[in-house]
mmCIF file of C-alpha atoms in Angstrom:
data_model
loop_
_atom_site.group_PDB
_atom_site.id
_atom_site.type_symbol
_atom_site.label_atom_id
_atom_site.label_comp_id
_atom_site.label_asym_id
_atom_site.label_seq_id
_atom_site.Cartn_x
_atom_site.Cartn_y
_atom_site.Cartn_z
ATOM 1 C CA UNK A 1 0.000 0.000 0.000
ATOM 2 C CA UNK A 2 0.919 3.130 -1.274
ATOM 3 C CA UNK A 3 1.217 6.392 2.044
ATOM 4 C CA UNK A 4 -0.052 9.344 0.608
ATOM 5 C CA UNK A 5 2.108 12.395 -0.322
ATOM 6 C CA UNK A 6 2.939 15.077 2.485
ATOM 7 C CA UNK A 7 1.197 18.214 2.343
ATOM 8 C CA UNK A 8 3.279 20.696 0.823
ATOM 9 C CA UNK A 9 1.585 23.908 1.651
ATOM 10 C CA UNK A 10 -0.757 24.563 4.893
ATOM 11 C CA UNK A 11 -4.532 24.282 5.067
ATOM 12 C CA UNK A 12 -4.875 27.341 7.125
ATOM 13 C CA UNK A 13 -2.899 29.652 5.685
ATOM 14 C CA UNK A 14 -1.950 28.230 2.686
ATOM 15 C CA UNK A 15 1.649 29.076 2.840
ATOM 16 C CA UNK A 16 4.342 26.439 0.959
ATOM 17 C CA UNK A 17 6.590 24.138 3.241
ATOM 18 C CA UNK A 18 9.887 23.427 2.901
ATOM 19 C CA UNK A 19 11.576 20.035 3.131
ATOM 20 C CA UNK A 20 12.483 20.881 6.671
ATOM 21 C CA UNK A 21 9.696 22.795 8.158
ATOM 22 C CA UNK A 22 5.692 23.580 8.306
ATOM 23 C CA UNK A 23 4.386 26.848 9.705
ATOM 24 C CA UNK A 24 4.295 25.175 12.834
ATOM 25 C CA UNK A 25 7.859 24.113 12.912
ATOM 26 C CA UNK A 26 8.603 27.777 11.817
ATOM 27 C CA UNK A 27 6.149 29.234 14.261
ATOM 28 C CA UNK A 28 8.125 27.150 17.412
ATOM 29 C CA UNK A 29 11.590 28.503 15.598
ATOM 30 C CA UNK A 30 10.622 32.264 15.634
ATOM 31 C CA UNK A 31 9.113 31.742 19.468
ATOM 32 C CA UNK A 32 12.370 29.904 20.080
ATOM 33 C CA UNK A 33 14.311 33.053 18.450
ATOM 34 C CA UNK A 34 12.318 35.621 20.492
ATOM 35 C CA UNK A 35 12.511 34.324 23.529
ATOM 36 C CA UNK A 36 16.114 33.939 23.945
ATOM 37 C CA UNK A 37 17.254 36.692 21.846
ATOM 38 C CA UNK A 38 15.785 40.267 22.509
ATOM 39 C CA UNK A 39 17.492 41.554 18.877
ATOM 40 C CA UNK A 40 14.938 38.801 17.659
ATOM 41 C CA UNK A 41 12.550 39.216 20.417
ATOM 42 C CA UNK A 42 11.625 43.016 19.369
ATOM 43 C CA UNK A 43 8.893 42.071 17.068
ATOM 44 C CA UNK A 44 6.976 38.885 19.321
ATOM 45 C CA UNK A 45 4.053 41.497 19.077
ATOM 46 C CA UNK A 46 3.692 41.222 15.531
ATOM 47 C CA UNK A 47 4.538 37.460 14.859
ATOM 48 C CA UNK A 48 2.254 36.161 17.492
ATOM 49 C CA UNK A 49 -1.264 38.038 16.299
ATOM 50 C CA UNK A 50 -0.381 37.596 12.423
ATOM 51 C CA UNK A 51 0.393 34.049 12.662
ATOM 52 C CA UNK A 52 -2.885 33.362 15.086
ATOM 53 C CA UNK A 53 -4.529 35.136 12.644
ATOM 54 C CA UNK A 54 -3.614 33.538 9.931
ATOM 55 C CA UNK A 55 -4.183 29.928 11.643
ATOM 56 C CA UNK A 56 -7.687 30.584 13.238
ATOM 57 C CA UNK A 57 -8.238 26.836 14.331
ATOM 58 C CA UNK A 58 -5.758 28.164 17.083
ATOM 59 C CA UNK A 59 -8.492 30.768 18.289
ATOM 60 C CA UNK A 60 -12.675 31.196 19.068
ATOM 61 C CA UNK A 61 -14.380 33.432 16.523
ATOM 62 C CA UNK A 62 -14.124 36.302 19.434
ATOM 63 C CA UNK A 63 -10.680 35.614 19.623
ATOM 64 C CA UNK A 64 -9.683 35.710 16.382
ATOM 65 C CA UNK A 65 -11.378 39.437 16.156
ATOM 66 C CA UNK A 66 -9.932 40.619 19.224
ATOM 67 C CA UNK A 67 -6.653 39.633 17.442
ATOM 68 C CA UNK A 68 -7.220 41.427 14.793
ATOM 69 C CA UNK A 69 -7.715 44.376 17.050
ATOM 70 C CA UNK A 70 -4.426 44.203 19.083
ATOM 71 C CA UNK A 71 -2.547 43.652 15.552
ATOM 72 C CA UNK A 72 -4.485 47.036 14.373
ATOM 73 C CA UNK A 73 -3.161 48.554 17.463
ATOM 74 C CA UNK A 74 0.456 47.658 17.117
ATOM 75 C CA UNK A 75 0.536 48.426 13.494
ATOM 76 C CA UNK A 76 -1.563 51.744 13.515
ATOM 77 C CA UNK A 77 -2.162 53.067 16.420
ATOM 78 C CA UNK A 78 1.362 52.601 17.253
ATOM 79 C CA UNK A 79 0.846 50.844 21.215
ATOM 80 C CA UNK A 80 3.633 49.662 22.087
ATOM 81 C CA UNK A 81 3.679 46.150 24.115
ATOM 82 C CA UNK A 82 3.986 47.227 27.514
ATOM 83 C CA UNK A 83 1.450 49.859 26.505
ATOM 84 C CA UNK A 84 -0.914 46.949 25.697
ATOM 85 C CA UNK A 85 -0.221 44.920 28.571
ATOM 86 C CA UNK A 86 -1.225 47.949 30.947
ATOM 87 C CA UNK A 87 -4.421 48.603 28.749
ATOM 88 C CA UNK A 88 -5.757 45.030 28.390
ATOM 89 C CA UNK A 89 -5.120 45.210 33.012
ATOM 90 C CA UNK A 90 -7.138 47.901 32.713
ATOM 91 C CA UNK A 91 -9.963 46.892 30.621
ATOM 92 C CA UNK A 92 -10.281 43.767 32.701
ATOM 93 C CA UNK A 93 -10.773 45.510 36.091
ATOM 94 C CA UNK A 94 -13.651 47.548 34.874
ATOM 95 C CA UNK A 95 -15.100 45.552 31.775
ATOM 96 C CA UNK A 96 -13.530 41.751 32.317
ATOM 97 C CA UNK A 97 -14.073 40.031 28.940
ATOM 98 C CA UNK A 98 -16.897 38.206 28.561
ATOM 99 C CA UNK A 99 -15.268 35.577 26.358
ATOM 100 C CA UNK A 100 -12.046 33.090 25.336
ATOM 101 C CA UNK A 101 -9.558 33.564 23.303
ATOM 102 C CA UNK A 102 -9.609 29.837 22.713
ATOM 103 C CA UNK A 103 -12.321 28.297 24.041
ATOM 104 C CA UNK A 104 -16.157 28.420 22.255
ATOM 105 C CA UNK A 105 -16.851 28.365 18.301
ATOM 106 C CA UNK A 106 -14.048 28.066 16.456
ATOM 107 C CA UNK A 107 -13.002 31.289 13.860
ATOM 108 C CA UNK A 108 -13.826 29.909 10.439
ATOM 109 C CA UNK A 109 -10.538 29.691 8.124
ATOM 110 C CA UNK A 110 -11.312 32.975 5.950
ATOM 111 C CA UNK A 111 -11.505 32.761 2.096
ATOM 112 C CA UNK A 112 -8.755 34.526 1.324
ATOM 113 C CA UNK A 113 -5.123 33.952 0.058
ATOM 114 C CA UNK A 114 -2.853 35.256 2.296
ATOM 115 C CA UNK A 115 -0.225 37.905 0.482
ATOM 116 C CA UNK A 116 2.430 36.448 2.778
ATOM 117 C CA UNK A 117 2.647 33.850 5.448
ATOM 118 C CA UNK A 118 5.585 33.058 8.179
ATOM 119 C CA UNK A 119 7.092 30.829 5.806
ATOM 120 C CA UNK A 120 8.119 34.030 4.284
ATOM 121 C CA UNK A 121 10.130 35.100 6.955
ATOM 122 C CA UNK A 122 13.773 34.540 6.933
ATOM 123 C CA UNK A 123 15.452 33.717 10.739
ATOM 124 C CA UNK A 124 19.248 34.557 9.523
ATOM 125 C CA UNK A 125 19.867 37.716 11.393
ATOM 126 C CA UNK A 126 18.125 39.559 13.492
ATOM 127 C CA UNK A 127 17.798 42.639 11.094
ATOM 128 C CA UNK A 128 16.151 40.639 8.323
ATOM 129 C CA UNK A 129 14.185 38.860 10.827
ATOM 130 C CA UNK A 130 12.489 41.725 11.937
ATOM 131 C CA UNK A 131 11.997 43.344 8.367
ATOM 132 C CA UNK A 132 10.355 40.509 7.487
ATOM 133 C CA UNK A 133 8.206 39.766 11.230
ATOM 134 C CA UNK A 134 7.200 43.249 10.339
ATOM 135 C CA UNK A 135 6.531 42.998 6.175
ATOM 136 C CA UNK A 136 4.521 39.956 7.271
ATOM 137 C CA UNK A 137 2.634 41.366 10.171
ATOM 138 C CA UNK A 138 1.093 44.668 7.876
ATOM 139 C CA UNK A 139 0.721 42.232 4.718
ATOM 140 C CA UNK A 140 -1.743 40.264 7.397
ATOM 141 C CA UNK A 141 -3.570 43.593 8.683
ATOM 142 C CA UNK A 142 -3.900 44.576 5.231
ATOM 143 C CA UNK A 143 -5.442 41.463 4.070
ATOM 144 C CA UNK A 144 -7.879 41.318 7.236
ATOM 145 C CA UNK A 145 -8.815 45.083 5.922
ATOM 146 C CA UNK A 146 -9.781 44.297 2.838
ATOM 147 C CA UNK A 147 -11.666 41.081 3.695
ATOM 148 C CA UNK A 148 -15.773 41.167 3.589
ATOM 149 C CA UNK A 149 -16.123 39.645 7.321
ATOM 150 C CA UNK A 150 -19.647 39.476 7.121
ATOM 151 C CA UNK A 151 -20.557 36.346 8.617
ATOM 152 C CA UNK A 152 -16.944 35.604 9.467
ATOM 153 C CA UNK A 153 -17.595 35.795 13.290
#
């Protein structure tokens, strides 16, 4: 009996593998990078929202938009992290959140194709690294922007 041929590019976000890695083996790599190199480490807050976002069996439908939201914020509106981590402290002593990031309906996969993906990003140096986090992380937001949503939560 024949085994069926690997996947070569992911179901979620659609991005190609290599022979030595899948966006999850990437994914681990980058968190890997981050957390024991702060050169690397200076863009977590982009690579961890675009690549939830762009693997949504990861998060609930809530989730998934709240996501969206903190990677708006980074990108746009220019909060930094520690900003954010005082702001969602805040928010949950006067208006705790009334759902999970990971528990409840699942976000739906959306019908898109992704611009880039973290198999895009190269993990040589810590310069290109966080070009590329960063390239990624606005190629994401802009896709989410220009995405019809309705029904989508």
């Amino acid at each position: 009996m024949t085994q069926p041929a690997p996947a070569t590019h992911c179901p979620e976000c659609g991005g190609t593998f290599t022979a030595e890695a899948t966006c999850t083996d990437r994914y681990h790599a980058c968190m890997a990078l981050e957390l024991t190199n702060p050169d690397y480490g200076a863009v977590h807050h982009f690579t961890v929202p675009a690549y939830m976002l762009q693997h949504p069996s990861q998060l609930s439908a809530d989730g998934w938009q709240a996501m969206a939201q903190v990677l708006h914020e980074f990108l746009i509106d220019g909060v930094s992290p520690a900003r954010m981590r005082q702001l969602i402290r805040q928010q949950q002593k006067t208006q705790p959140r009334s759902f999970s990031m990971v528990k409840g309906r699942v976000a739906e996969r959306p019908s898109l194709t992704w611009r880039k993906t973290i198999m895009d990003v190269r993990l040589d140096d810590p310069a290109t690294y966080r070009a590329d986090v960063r390239t990624w992380a606005e190629a994401v937001h802009y896709d989410i922007q220009n995405l019809d949503l309705t029904g989508f939560a």
